[in-house]
mmCIF file of C-alpha atoms in Angstrom:
data_model
loop_
_atom_site.group_PDB
_atom_site.id
_atom_site.type_symbol
_atom_site.label_atom_id
_atom_site.label_comp_id
_atom_site.label_asym_id
_atom_site.label_seq_id
_atom_site.Cartn_x
_atom_site.Cartn_y
_atom_site.Cartn_z
ATOM 1 C CA UNK A 1 35.495 -36.914 -7.001
ATOM 2 C CA UNK A 2 34.763 -38.753 -3.775
ATOM 3 C CA UNK A 3 31.760 -37.883 -1.495
ATOM 4 C CA UNK A 4 33.718 -37.382 1.631
ATOM 5 C CA UNK A 5 30.599 -37.444 3.633
ATOM 6 C CA UNK A 6 32.346 -38.646 6.875
ATOM 7 C CA UNK A 7 34.639 -35.743 6.753
ATOM 8 C CA UNK A 8 31.684 -33.228 6.206
ATOM 9 C CA UNK A 9 29.804 -34.910 9.224
ATOM 10 C CA UNK A 10 32.621 -34.751 11.620
ATOM 11 C CA UNK A 11 33.371 -30.998 10.561
ATOM 12 C CA UNK A 12 29.856 -30.133 10.831
ATOM 13 C CA UNK A 13 29.611 -31.437 14.379
ATOM 14 C CA UNK A 14 32.927 -29.561 15.252
ATOM 15 C CA UNK A 15 31.616 -26.332 13.899
ATOM 16 C CA UNK A 16 28.220 -26.720 15.841
ATOM 17 C CA UNK A 17 30.216 -27.272 18.881
ATOM 18 C CA UNK A 18 32.471 -24.311 18.241
ATOM 19 C CA UNK A 19 29.458 -22.051 17.550
ATOM 20 C CA UNK A 20 27.646 -23.124 20.716
ATOM 21 C CA UNK A 21 30.769 -22.657 22.880
ATOM 22 C CA UNK A 22 31.347 -19.192 21.326
ATOM 23 C CA UNK A 23 27.817 -18.163 22.365
ATOM 24 C CA UNK A 24 27.924 -19.675 25.811
ATOM 25 C CA UNK A 25 31.394 -18.000 26.437
ATOM 26 C CA UNK A 26 29.992 -14.483 25.489
ATOM 27 C CA UNK A 27 26.871 -14.978 27.620
ATOM 28 C CA UNK A 28 29.048 -15.870 30.318
ATOM 29 C CA UNK A 29 31.234 -12.787 29.950
ATOM 30 C CA UNK A 30 28.246 -10.820 29.937
ATOM 31 C CA UNK A 31 26.887 -12.337 32.963
ATOM 32 C CA UNK A 32 30.216 -11.816 34.839
ATOM 33 C CA UNK A 33 30.457 -8.365 33.921
ATOM 34 C CA UNK A 34 26.988 -7.704 35.245
ATOM 35 C CA UNK A 35 27.772 -9.437 38.458
ATOM 36 C CA UNK A 36 30.967 -7.266 38.808
ATOM 37 C CA UNK A 37 28.714 -4.246 38.165
ATOM 38 C CA UNK A 38 26.357 -5.438 41.034
ATOM 39 C CA UNK A 39 29.206 -5.932 43.589
ATOM 40 C CA UNK A 40 31.048 -2.903 42.407
ATOM 41 C CA UNK A 41 29.100 -0.674 44.729
ATOM 42 C CA UNK A 42 29.049 -2.750 47.829
ATOM 43 C CA UNK A 43 32.667 -3.729 47.757
ATOM 44 C CA UNK A 44 35.153 -1.545 49.284
ATOM 45 C CA UNK A 45 38.130 -1.208 47.069
ATOM 46 C CA UNK A 46 40.609 -0.709 49.853
ATOM 47 C CA UNK A 47 39.718 -4.083 51.317
ATOM 48 C CA UNK A 48 38.737 -5.950 48.212
ATOM 49 C CA UNK A 49 41.268 -4.423 45.895
ATOM 50 C CA UNK A 50 43.217 -7.724 45.368
ATOM 51 C CA UNK A 51 39.868 -9.547 44.797
ATOM 52 C CA UNK A 52 38.485 -6.910 42.230
ATOM 53 C CA UNK A 53 41.867 -7.099 40.472
ATOM 54 C CA UNK A 54 41.681 -10.831 40.050
ATOM 55 C CA UNK A 55 38.057 -10.498 38.737
ATOM 56 C CA UNK A 56 39.258 -8.120 36.230
ATOM 57 C CA UNK A 57 42.096 -10.414 35.094
ATOM 58 C CA UNK A 58 39.817 -13.539 34.954
ATOM 59 C CA UNK A 59 37.143 -11.311 33.120
ATOM 60 C CA UNK A 60 39.575 -10.269 30.414
ATOM 61 C CA UNK A 61 40.787 -13.988 30.103
ATOM 62 C CA UNK A 62 37.561 -15.210 29.275
ATOM 63 C CA UNK A 63 37.792 -13.602 25.874
ATOM 64 C CA UNK A 64 40.460 -16.201 24.694
ATOM 65 C CA UNK A 65 38.346 -19.307 24.570
ATOM 66 C CA UNK A 66 35.561 -17.203 22.883
ATOM 67 C CA UNK A 67 38.077 -16.073 20.232
ATOM 68 C CA UNK A 68 39.682 -19.343 19.765
ATOM 69 C CA UNK A 69 36.079 -20.835 19.236
ATOM 70 C CA UNK A 70 35.400 -18.146 16.563
ATOM 71 C CA UNK A 71 38.785 -18.645 14.743
ATOM 72 C CA UNK A 72 38.213 -22.476 14.845
ATOM 73 C CA UNK A 73 34.718 -22.018 13.704
ATOM 74 C CA UNK A 74 35.772 -20.180 10.729
ATOM 75 C CA UNK A 75 38.607 -22.388 9.646
ATOM 76 C CA UNK A 76 36.123 -25.388 10.135
ATOM 77 C CA UNK A 77 33.474 -23.905 8.045
ATOM 78 C CA UNK A 78 35.814 -22.960 5.301
ATOM 79 C CA UNK A 79 37.117 -26.692 5.496
ATOM 80 C CA UNK A 80 33.767 -28.227 5.369
ATOM 81 C CA UNK A 81 32.863 -26.035 2.109
ATOM 82 C CA UNK A 82 36.185 -26.997 0.566
ATOM 83 C CA UNK A 83 36.415 -30.566 1.485
ATOM 84 C CA UNK A 84 34.837 -32.070 -1.878
ATOM 85 C CA UNK A 85 36.977 -29.870 -4.100
ATOM 86 C CA UNK A 86 40.244 -29.596 -2.639
ATOM 87 C CA UNK A 87 40.774 -32.527 0.219
ATOM 88 C CA UNK A 88 44.306 -31.550 0.981
ATOM 89 C CA UNK A 89 43.442 -27.767 1.617
ATOM 90 C CA UNK A 90 40.453 -29.008 3.857
ATOM 91 C CA UNK A 91 42.543 -31.410 5.618
ATOM 92 C CA UNK A 92 45.006 -28.529 6.561
ATOM 93 C CA UNK A 93 42.265 -26.251 7.677
ATOM 94 C CA UNK A 94 40.763 -29.202 9.857
ATOM 95 C CA UNK A 95 44.037 -29.714 11.574
ATOM 96 C CA UNK A 96 44.769 -25.954 12.093
ATOM 97 C CA UNK A 97 41.151 -25.833 13.605
ATOM 98 C CA UNK A 98 42.016 -28.831 15.758
ATOM 99 C CA UNK A 99 45.320 -27.060 16.909
ATOM 100 C CA UNK A 100 43.563 -23.834 17.523
ATOM 101 C CA UNK A 101 40.848 -25.511 19.705
ATOM 102 C CA UNK A 102 43.058 -28.185 21.199
ATOM 103 C CA UNK A 103 43.687 -26.440 24.452
ATOM 104 C CA UNK A 104 39.853 -26.559 25.098
ATOM 105 C CA UNK A 105 40.303 -30.043 25.574
ATOM 106 C CA UNK A 106 41.780 -29.436 29.155
ATOM 107 C CA UNK A 107 38.401 -28.088 30.130
ATOM 108 C CA UNK A 108 36.986 -31.688 29.817
ATOM 109 C CA UNK A 109 34.016 -30.595 27.737
ATOM 110 C CA UNK A 110 35.124 -29.808 24.299
ATOM 111 C CA UNK A 111 36.162 -32.504 22.172
ATOM 112 C CA UNK A 112 35.643 -30.741 18.673
ATOM 113 C CA UNK A 113 39.395 -30.675 18.385
ATOM 114 C CA UNK A 114 39.430 -34.431 18.346
ATOM 115 C CA UNK A 115 36.705 -34.392 15.458
ATOM 116 C CA UNK A 116 38.621 -31.903 13.386
ATOM 117 C CA UNK A 117 41.775 -33.921 13.911
ATOM 118 C CA UNK A 118 40.102 -37.117 12.603
ATOM 119 C CA UNK A 119 38.487 -35.235 9.640
ATOM 120 C CA UNK A 120 41.830 -33.640 8.514
ATOM 121 C CA UNK A 121 43.782 -37.013 8.754
ATOM 122 C CA UNK A 122 40.951 -38.743 6.788
ATOM 123 C CA UNK A 123 41.207 -35.844 4.179
ATOM 124 C CA UNK A 124 44.976 -36.643 3.902
ATOM 125 C CA UNK A 125 44.707 -40.455 3.871
ATOM 126 C CA UNK A 126 41.660 -41.124 1.807
ATOM 127 C CA UNK A 127 42.372 -41.199 -2.082
ATOM 128 C CA UNK A 128 40.232 -39.429 -4.590
ATOM 129 C CA UNK A 129 38.647 -41.244 -7.466
ATOM 130 C CA UNK A 130 41.123 -40.056 -9.903
ATOM 131 C CA UNK A 131 44.164 -40.836 -7.818
ATOM 132 C CA UNK A 132 42.782 -44.565 -6.706
ATOM 133 C CA UNK A 133 41.186 -45.459 -9.905
ATOM 134 C CA UNK A 134 38.340 -46.954 -7.815
ATOM 135 C CA UNK A 135 35.624 -44.923 -6.046
ATOM 136 C CA UNK A 136 36.257 -44.766 -2.395
#
């Protein structure tokens, strides 16, 4: 069996980034909910009905990136654990994690999907000892 240290490192960095983004997203949701509660008493719903509806929709949409980070975190964690035993399965899980978190690239801050994609491709391309005959 190969060591696959590069895939582990790339996957671990992606996992840490997913975890941090999920925690920061959850904190942001709590702060926005508290902010809406603070302004709820002072906003006249007749005058600010449209704005309060927009805030409600945006608040509910904040859960999408948090949930995608959690799912990507779980898949990445399983892939890092399985990379030494079954590289093909880990590669598929890395690529699935990259696909789930890829839309976060549009925010300009999250590049963990690129790390997952590189690790997944490396899992498929690199040969194991028993396949290549030489330790890679």
